[in-house]
Amino acid sequence: MAQLKDLCDLIVDCEHKTAPTQETGYPSIRTPNIGRGRLILDGVNRVSEETYDAWTQREVPKPGDLILAREAPIGNVAIIPPALKLCLGQRTVLIRSDRSFLNPQYLTYLMLGDEIQGKILSMSNGATVHHLNMKDIRELEMPPMPGLAVQDRIATILSAYDDLIENNNRRIKILEEMAQMLYREWFVNFRFPGHQKVKMVESELGPMPEGWESKSIGDVVQVMGGGTPSTSVPEYWENGDVIWYSPSDLTAAGTMFVSRSCKTISRLGLEKSSARLFPPNSVMMTSRATIGVVAINRTEACTNQGFITCIPGKTVKTYQIYFWLLENRPKIIGLATGATFKEINKATFRQLPIVAAPDKITDGFEATVGPIGELIANLIQKNANLRTTRDFLLPKLVSGEIPVAAAAELVEQTA
């Protein structure tokens, strides 16, 4: 059986030190930037040309090369797209297939399949954080390879799903930006429909439309924390039907809405912890360590202790809360305290000021942004369906269980 090193022109480790960063420059790819097949460049670290030259002395990454995460998320692999110059951050590996007989896109999907991911997990080690050794990566046993023509077709089929997902993600981002611009117009710049006829008066927050008020967020919404049932009691976790969010669920979703969690708890676990159920369309915010990641829940749920959740009231509702949290994230982070990790407590959070508009304005904003939110939610669901189909097809195409022609027809129906 061939090893990965036999199929590649090179397998190169990264520099084992942190690259100095700056606001602009070349992307420095760390493990959080390595998705399942595609790079995640939102918020990527950037480095100067001098740093780029120093960090590419071993090898200059090229389009079509693969980048493998050696640590969390261990085993993720992404391909470098055309016309992107980048360097490797820590805990990453550059892989260049021998393109005379191995399509790099096919290799990407092959390494993301169940067989190779199982091998990667079995050979990873580390008491606290699992990681891969370079020797094990080079000696990773690979299955027999089909001919290039078959590889090309499989890569084309699976990448079509990723292209659709990426296109939907762009649409989601545009829609969220549109909704946030509307929020700023109405609640920051006070250019809401009919604003020309409303007199401006002085307030604690500066000039404000007459009839509007400055309120503490704790006075207009219910503010909740979360909790974790004992992990040593199986009955708190087995057969759980209560959605229980942890911060990683929000960061993984990366969008306005979240409806799935990695874990659920039982009704008994809910009863025996400080976690409390909150209704759909509440707004969750991570409150410790990585502070200010915000999402709206689509179903009844609860959270662990790393959250502050706002349950909308009559005066301030879902979308205003969501965008108010995004606008005030720097301020919220600045109020966090703690020696071990930073956290903003509920008492401090409850005192933060928010503008409360007349019901007509509040209801009008929710009605205006609501359809945009529904479009976003629909695109998120479409992406979930596309990922499910892609992940179903991936091992079956690689193993030959599903004929390539049948899968190609399915792609045409999905598109």
Coordinates of C-alpha atoms in Angstrom, one line a residue:
M1 CA 0.0 0.0 0.0
A2 CA 1.4 3.4 -1.0
Q3 CA 2.2 6.0 1.6
L4 CA 1.4 9.7 1.2
K5 CA 5.0 10.6 0.6
D6 CA 5.0 8.3 -2.4
L7 CA 2.2 10.3 -4.0
C8 CA 3.6 13.7 -3.4
D9 CA 6.4 15.9 -4.7
L10 CA 6.9 17.4 -1.3
I11 CA 5.5 17.4 2.3
V12 CA 6.9 20.4 4.2
D13 CA 6.5 21.5 7.8
C14 CA 5.8 25.0 8.9
E15 CA 8.0 27.4 10.9
H16 CA 7.7 26.6 14.6
K17 CA 7.3 30.2 15.8
T18 CA 4.6 32.8 15.6
A19 CA 4.9 35.2 12.6
P20 CA 4.7 38.9 13.4
T21 CA 1.4 40.3 12.1
Q22 CA 0.2 43.6 10.7
E23 CA -3.1 45.0 9.4
T24 CA -2.4 44.3 5.7
G25 CA -0.2 42.0 3.7
Y26 CA 0.0 38.3 2.9
P27 CA -2.3 35.8 4.6
S28 CA -0.7 33.7 7.3
I29 CA -2.7 30.4 7.4
R30 CA -3.2 29.0 10.9
T31 CA -5.3 25.9 11.8
P32 CA -8.6 27.9 12.3
N33 CA -8.2 29.1 8.7
I34 CA -8.2 25.5 7.4
G35 CA -11.7 24.4 6.6
R36 CA -12.9 21.2 5.1
G37 CA -11.6 21.6 1.6
R38 CA -11.5 25.4 1.5
L39 CA -9.5 28.1 3.3
I40 CA -11.4 30.4 5.7
L41 CA -9.9 33.8 5.1
D42 CA -12.3 35.9 7.2
G43 CA -10.1 37.5 10.0
V44 CA -7.0 35.8 8.7
N45 CA -3.6 37.1 10.1
R46 CA -1.6 39.1 7.7
V47 CA 2.2 39.5 7.5
S48 CA 4.7 41.8 5.7
E49 CA 6.6 40.9 2.6
E50 CA 9.8 40.5 4.7
T51 CA 8.0 38.0 7.0
Y52 CA 6.5 36.3 4.0
D53 CA 9.9 35.8 2.5
A54 CA 11.3 34.4 5.8
W55 CA 8.4 32.1 6.4
T56 CA 8.5 30.6 2.8
Q57 CA 12.2 29.8 2.8
R58 CA 11.5 26.1 3.1
E59 CA 9.0 26.2 0.2
V60 CA 6.7 28.8 -1.5
P61 CA 3.1 27.6 -1.3
K62 CA 1.5 27.4 -4.7
P63 CA -2.1 27.3 -6.0
G64 CA -3.2 23.6 -5.9
D65 CA -1.1 22.8 -2.9
L66 CA -2.8 21.4 0.2
I67 CA -2.5 22.7 3.7
L68 CA -3.1 20.2 6.5
A69 CA -3.9 21.1 10.2
R70 CA -1.7 19.2 12.6
E71 CA -3.7 20.3 15.6
A72 CA -7.3 21.4 16.3
P73 CA -9.1 21.1 14.0
I74 CA -6.8 18.1 13.5
G75 CA -6.9 16.6 10.1
N76 CA -8.7 19.4 8.3
V77 CA -7.3 19.9 4.8
A78 CA -7.8 22.9 2.4
I79 CA -6.5 23.5 -1.1
I80 CA -4.8 26.8 -2.0
P81 CA -7.0 28.6 -4.7
P82 CA -5.6 30.3 -7.8
A83 CA -3.8 33.7 -7.5
L84 CA -3.4 33.6 -3.7
K85 CA 0.0 34.2 -2.2
L86 CA 0.3 33.0 1.4
C87 CA 2.6 31.5 4.0
L88 CA 2.1 28.8 6.6
G89 CA 1.3 29.6 10.3
Q90 CA 2.1 27.3 13.1
R91 CA 0.9 23.7 13.3
T92 CA 0.3 23.4 9.6
V93 CA 1.8 21.3 6.8
L94 CA 2.2 22.0 3.1
I95 CA 1.5 19.0 0.8
R96 CA 2.1 19.1 -3.0
S97 CA 0.8 16.1 -5.0
D98 CA 2.5 14.6 -8.0
R99 CA 0.1 16.0 -10.5
S100 CA 1.2 13.5 -13.2
F101 CA -1.0 10.9 -11.5
L102 CA -2.8 12.6 -8.6
N103 CA -5.3 15.4 -8.9
P104 CA -4.8 17.7 -5.8
Q105 CA -8.5 18.4 -5.5
Y106 CA -9.2 14.7 -5.4
L107 CA -6.4 14.2 -2.8
T108 CA -8.1 16.9 -0.7
Y109 CA -11.4 15.1 -0.6
L110 CA -9.7 11.7 -0.2
M111 CA -8.0 13.0 2.9
L112 CA -11.3 14.4 4.3
G113 CA -13.0 11.0 3.8
D114 CA -13.9 8.7 6.6
E115 CA -11.0 6.2 5.9
I116 CA -8.1 8.7 6.0
Q117 CA -9.7 10.8 8.8
G118 CA -10.0 7.6 10.9
K119 CA -6.3 6.9 10.3
I120 CA -5.4 10.5 11.2
L121 CA -7.3 10.3 14.4
S122 CA -5.8 7.0 15.4
M123 CA -2.2 8.1 15.0
S124 CA -2.7 11.5 16.6
N125 CA -1.3 11.9 20.1
G126 CA -1.1 14.3 23.0
A127 CA -2.7 14.3 26.4
T128 CA -4.2 17.8 26.1
V129 CA -4.3 18.6 22.4
H130 CA -4.1 15.9 19.7
H131 CA -1.4 16.6 17.1
L132 CA 0.2 14.8 14.2
N133 CA 3.9 14.1 13.8
M134 CA 5.6 14.8 10.4
K135 CA 6.8 11.2 10.2
D136 CA 3.2 9.9 10.6
I137 CA 1.9 12.3 8.0
R138 CA 4.5 11.2 5.5
E139 CA 3.9 7.5 6.2
L140 CA 0.1 7.8 6.1
E141 CA -1.1 4.8 4.2
M142 CA -3.3 5.6 1.2
P143 CA -5.8 3.5 -0.7
P144 CA -5.3 2.6 -4.4
M145 CA -5.8 5.5 -6.7
P146 CA -8.2 5.5 -9.7
G147 CA -7.1 6.9 -13.0
L148 CA -6.7 10.7 -13.4
A149 CA -9.9 10.9 -15.5
V150 CA -12.0 9.4 -12.7
Q151 CA -10.2 11.6 -10.1
D152 CA -11.0 14.6 -12.2
R153 CA -14.7 13.8 -12.4
I154 CA -15.0 13.1 -8.6
A155 CA -13.2 16.3 -7.8
T156 CA -15.5 18.2 -10.1
I157 CA -18.6 16.7 -8.5
L158 CA -17.6 17.4 -4.9
S159 CA -16.2 20.8 -5.6
A160 CA -19.5 21.8 -7.2
Y161 CA -21.1 21.4 -3.8
D162 CA -18.4 23.5 -2.2
D163 CA -18.9 26.2 -4.9
L164 CA -22.6 26.3 -4.1
I165 CA -21.9 26.6 -0.4
E166 CA -19.4 29.4 -1.0
N167 CA -21.8 31.3 -3.2
N168 CA -24.5 31.0 -0.5
N169 CA -22.0 32.2 2.1
R170 CA -21.3 35.3 0.0
R171 CA -25.0 36.0 -0.3
I172 CA -25.5 35.6 3.5
K173 CA -22.7 38.0 4.2
I174 CA -24.2 40.6 1.8
L175 CA -27.6 40.2 3.4
E176 CA -26.2 40.6 6.9
E177 CA -24.4 43.7 5.9
M178 CA -27.6 45.1 4.4
A179 CA -29.5 44.4 7.7
Q180 CA -26.7 46.0 9.8
M181 CA -26.7 49.1 7.6
L182 CA -30.5 49.4 8.2
Y183 CA -29.9 49.1 11.9
R184 CA -27.3 51.9 11.9
E185 CA -29.6 54.1 9.8
W186 CA -32.5 53.7 12.2
F187 CA -30.9 53.4 15.6
V188 CA -27.5 55.1 15.3
N189 CA -28.0 57.8 12.7
F190 CA -31.8 58.1 13.6
R191 CA -32.7 58.2 9.9
F192 CA -35.8 56.0 10.3
P193 CA -38.9 56.4 8.1
G194 CA -40.5 59.7 9.0
H195 CA -37.5 61.0 10.9
Q196 CA -37.8 64.4 9.2
K197 CA -41.0 65.2 11.2
V198 CA -39.5 64.2 14.6
K199 CA -37.7 66.8 16.8
M200 CA -34.3 66.0 18.3
V201 CA -33.9 66.4 22.0
E202 CA -31.0 66.0 24.4
S203 CA -30.5 62.7 26.3
E204 CA -27.8 60.9 28.2
L205 CA -26.6 59.5 24.9
G206 CA -26.6 62.8 23.1
P207 CA -29.3 64.2 20.7
M208 CA -32.1 61.7 20.3
P209 CA -35.5 61.8 18.6
E210 CA -38.3 63.0 20.8
G211 CA -40.2 60.0 22.3
W212 CA -37.1 57.8 22.3
E213 CA -35.4 56.9 25.6
S214 CA -32.1 55.7 26.8
K215 CA -32.5 52.5 28.8
S216 CA -30.3 49.9 30.5
I217 CA -30.4 46.7 28.5
G218 CA -31.4 44.9 31.7
D219 CA -34.5 47.0 32.0
V220 CA -35.9 46.1 28.6
V221 CA -34.9 42.5 28.1
Q222 CA -34.5 39.5 30.3
V223 CA -30.8 38.7 30.7
M224 CA -29.9 35.0 31.4
G225 CA -26.8 33.0 32.0
G226 CA -26.2 29.3 31.4
G227 CA -24.8 26.2 33.1
T228 CA -23.4 22.8 32.7
P229 CA -24.7 19.6 34.2
S230 CA -22.2 17.3 35.9
T231 CA -20.3 15.4 33.2
S232 CA -19.9 12.5 35.6
V233 CA -23.6 11.7 35.6
P234 CA -24.6 9.8 32.4
E235 CA -28.3 10.4 33.0
Y236 CA -27.8 14.2 32.5
W237 CA -26.4 13.6 28.9
E238 CA -27.8 10.3 27.6
N239 CA -30.8 10.5 25.2
G240 CA -30.8 14.3 25.6
D241 CA -33.4 16.2 23.7
V242 CA -32.6 19.7 25.0
I243 CA -30.3 21.8 22.7
W244 CA -27.3 22.9 24.8
Y245 CA -25.0 25.4 23.2
S246 CA -21.3 25.9 23.9
P247 CA -19.3 28.9 22.4
S248 CA -17.8 26.6 19.7
D249 CA -21.3 26.1 18.3
L250 CA -21.6 29.8 17.6
T251 CA -18.1 30.2 16.2
A252 CA -18.6 27.1 13.9
A253 CA -21.9 28.5 12.6
G254 CA -20.4 32.0 11.9
T255 CA -23.7 33.4 10.8
M256 CA -26.7 35.2 12.2
F257 CA -28.7 32.1 13.1
V258 CA -27.7 28.9 14.9
S259 CA -30.0 25.9 15.3
R260 CA -27.7 22.9 15.8
S261 CA -25.4 22.1 18.7
C262 CA -22.7 19.6 19.2
K263 CA -24.3 18.4 22.4
T264 CA -27.7 18.0 24.0
I265 CA -28.7 17.4 27.6
S266 CA -31.6 15.6 29.2
R267 CA -34.5 17.2 31.0
L268 CA -33.0 15.9 34.2
G269 CA -29.6 17.5 33.3
L270 CA -31.4 20.8 32.7
E271 CA -33.2 20.5 36.1
K272 CA -29.9 19.7 37.9
S273 CA -27.9 22.6 36.4
S274 CA -28.1 26.4 36.3
A275 CA -28.9 26.3 32.6
R276 CA -32.4 27.5 31.8
L277 CA -34.5 27.2 28.6
F278 CA -35.1 30.3 26.6
P279 CA -37.5 30.7 23.6
P280 CA -36.8 30.9 19.9
N281 CA -35.5 34.2 18.6
S282 CA -33.5 35.0 21.8
V283 CA -30.1 36.4 21.2
M284 CA -27.0 34.6 22.6
M285 CA -23.6 36.2 23.1
T286 CA -20.4 34.5 24.3
S287 CA -19.4 36.2 27.5
R288 CA -16.0 34.8 28.4
A289 CA -12.6 34.1 26.7
T290 CA -13.7 34.8 23.1
I291 CA -16.3 37.5 23.9
G292 CA -19.0 38.9 21.7
V293 CA -19.8 36.1 19.2
V294 CA -23.5 36.6 18.7
A295 CA -26.3 34.5 17.2
I296 CA -30.0 34.2 17.2
N297 CA -31.4 30.7 18.1
R298 CA -34.1 29.2 16.0
T299 CA -35.5 26.8 18.5
E300 CA -36.0 26.5 22.3
A301 CA -32.5 26.0 23.8
C302 CA -30.2 26.6 26.7
T303 CA -26.4 27.3 27.0
N304 CA -23.4 26.5 29.1
Q305 CA -22.0 29.1 31.5
G306 CA -20.0 30.9 28.8
F307 CA -23.0 33.0 27.6
I308 CA -25.2 35.9 28.2
T309 CA -28.6 35.5 26.5
C310 CA -31.1 38.3 25.9
I311 CA -34.8 37.3 25.7
P312 CA -36.6 40.1 23.7
G313 CA -39.2 42.2 25.4
K314 CA -42.0 44.5 24.0
T315 CA -39.7 47.6 23.8
V316 CA -36.6 46.0 22.3
K317 CA -36.8 43.0 20.0
T318 CA -34.7 40.4 18.4
Y319 CA -33.0 42.1 15.5
Q320 CA -32.3 45.3 17.4
I321 CA -30.7 43.3 20.2
Y322 CA -28.6 41.3 17.7
F323 CA -27.2 44.3 15.9
W324 CA -26.8 46.4 19.1
L325 CA -24.6 43.6 20.4
L326 CA -22.5 43.6 17.2
E327 CA -22.1 47.4 17.3
N328 CA -21.1 47.4 21.0
R329 CA -18.8 44.4 20.9
P330 CA -15.6 46.5 21.4
K331 CA -17.2 48.2 24.4
I332 CA -18.4 44.9 25.9
I333 CA -14.9 43.3 25.5
G334 CA -13.4 46.4 27.2
L335 CA -15.6 45.8 30.2
A336 CA -14.5 42.2 30.7
T337 CA -12.4 41.3 33.7
G338 CA -10.6 38.3 35.1
A339 CA -7.2 36.9 35.8
T340 CA -7.5 33.4 34.2
F341 CA -9.8 34.5 31.3
K342 CA -11.7 37.6 30.6
E343 CA -15.4 37.6 31.2
I344 CA -18.2 40.2 31.3
N345 CA -20.6 39.4 34.1
K346 CA -24.3 39.8 33.9
A347 CA -24.5 42.6 36.4
T348 CA -22.2 44.8 34.3
F349 CA -23.9 43.8 31.1
R350 CA -27.3 44.7 32.4
Q351 CA -26.2 48.4 32.9
L352 CA -25.2 48.9 29.3
P353 CA -27.3 51.6 27.6
I354 CA -29.6 50.9 24.6
V355 CA -32.0 53.2 22.8
A356 CA -35.7 52.3 23.2
A357 CA -37.8 53.6 20.3
P358 CA -41.6 54.0 20.2
D359 CA -43.4 50.7 19.4
K360 CA -44.2 51.8 15.9
I361 CA -40.5 52.2 15.1
T362 CA -39.5 49.0 16.9
D363 CA -42.1 47.0 15.1
G364 CA -41.3 48.6 11.8
F365 CA -37.6 47.7 12.0
E366 CA -38.4 44.1 12.9
A367 CA -40.8 43.9 10.0
T368 CA -38.2 45.5 7.6
V369 CA -35.3 43.3 8.6
G370 CA -37.4 40.1 9.2
P371 CA -37.6 39.1 5.5
I372 CA -33.9 39.6 5.2
G373 CA -33.4 37.3 8.2
E374 CA -35.6 34.7 6.7
L375 CA -33.6 34.7 3.5
I376 CA -30.4 34.2 5.5
A377 CA -32.0 31.4 7.5
N378 CA -33.1 29.7 4.2
L379 CA -29.6 29.9 2.8
I380 CA -28.1 28.5 6.0
Q381 CA -30.4 25.6 5.7
K382 CA -29.6 25.1 2.0
N383 CA -25.9 25.0 3.0
A384 CA -26.6 22.4 5.7
N385 CA -28.3 20.2 3.1
L386 CA -25.5 20.7 0.6
R387 CA -22.9 19.7 3.2
T388 CA -24.9 16.6 4.1
T389 CA -25.2 15.5 0.5
R390 CA -21.5 16.2 -0.2
D391 CA -20.4 14.3 2.9
F392 CA -22.6 11.4 2.0
L393 CA -21.2 11.2 -1.5
L394 CA -17.6 11.7 -0.6
P395 CA -16.7 8.3 0.8
K396 CA -19.0 6.5 -1.6
L397 CA -17.4 8.1 -4.7
V398 CA -13.9 7.5 -3.4
S399 CA -14.7 3.9 -2.7
G400 CA -16.5 3.4 -6.0
E401 CA -19.7 2.4 -4.2
I402 CA -21.7 5.1 -6.2
P403 CA -21.0 5.5 -9.9
V404 CA -19.6 8.9 -10.9
A405 CA -22.3 9.3 -13.6
A406 CA -25.1 8.9 -11.0
A407 CA -23.5 11.5 -8.7
A408 CA -23.0 13.9 -11.6
E409 CA -26.8 13.8 -12.3
L410 CA -27.5 14.5 -8.6
V411 CA -25.3 17.6 -8.8
E412 CA -27.3 18.9 -11.8
Q413 CA -30.6 18.3 -9.9
T414 CA -29.3 20.1 -6.8
A415 CA -27.9 23.1 -8.7

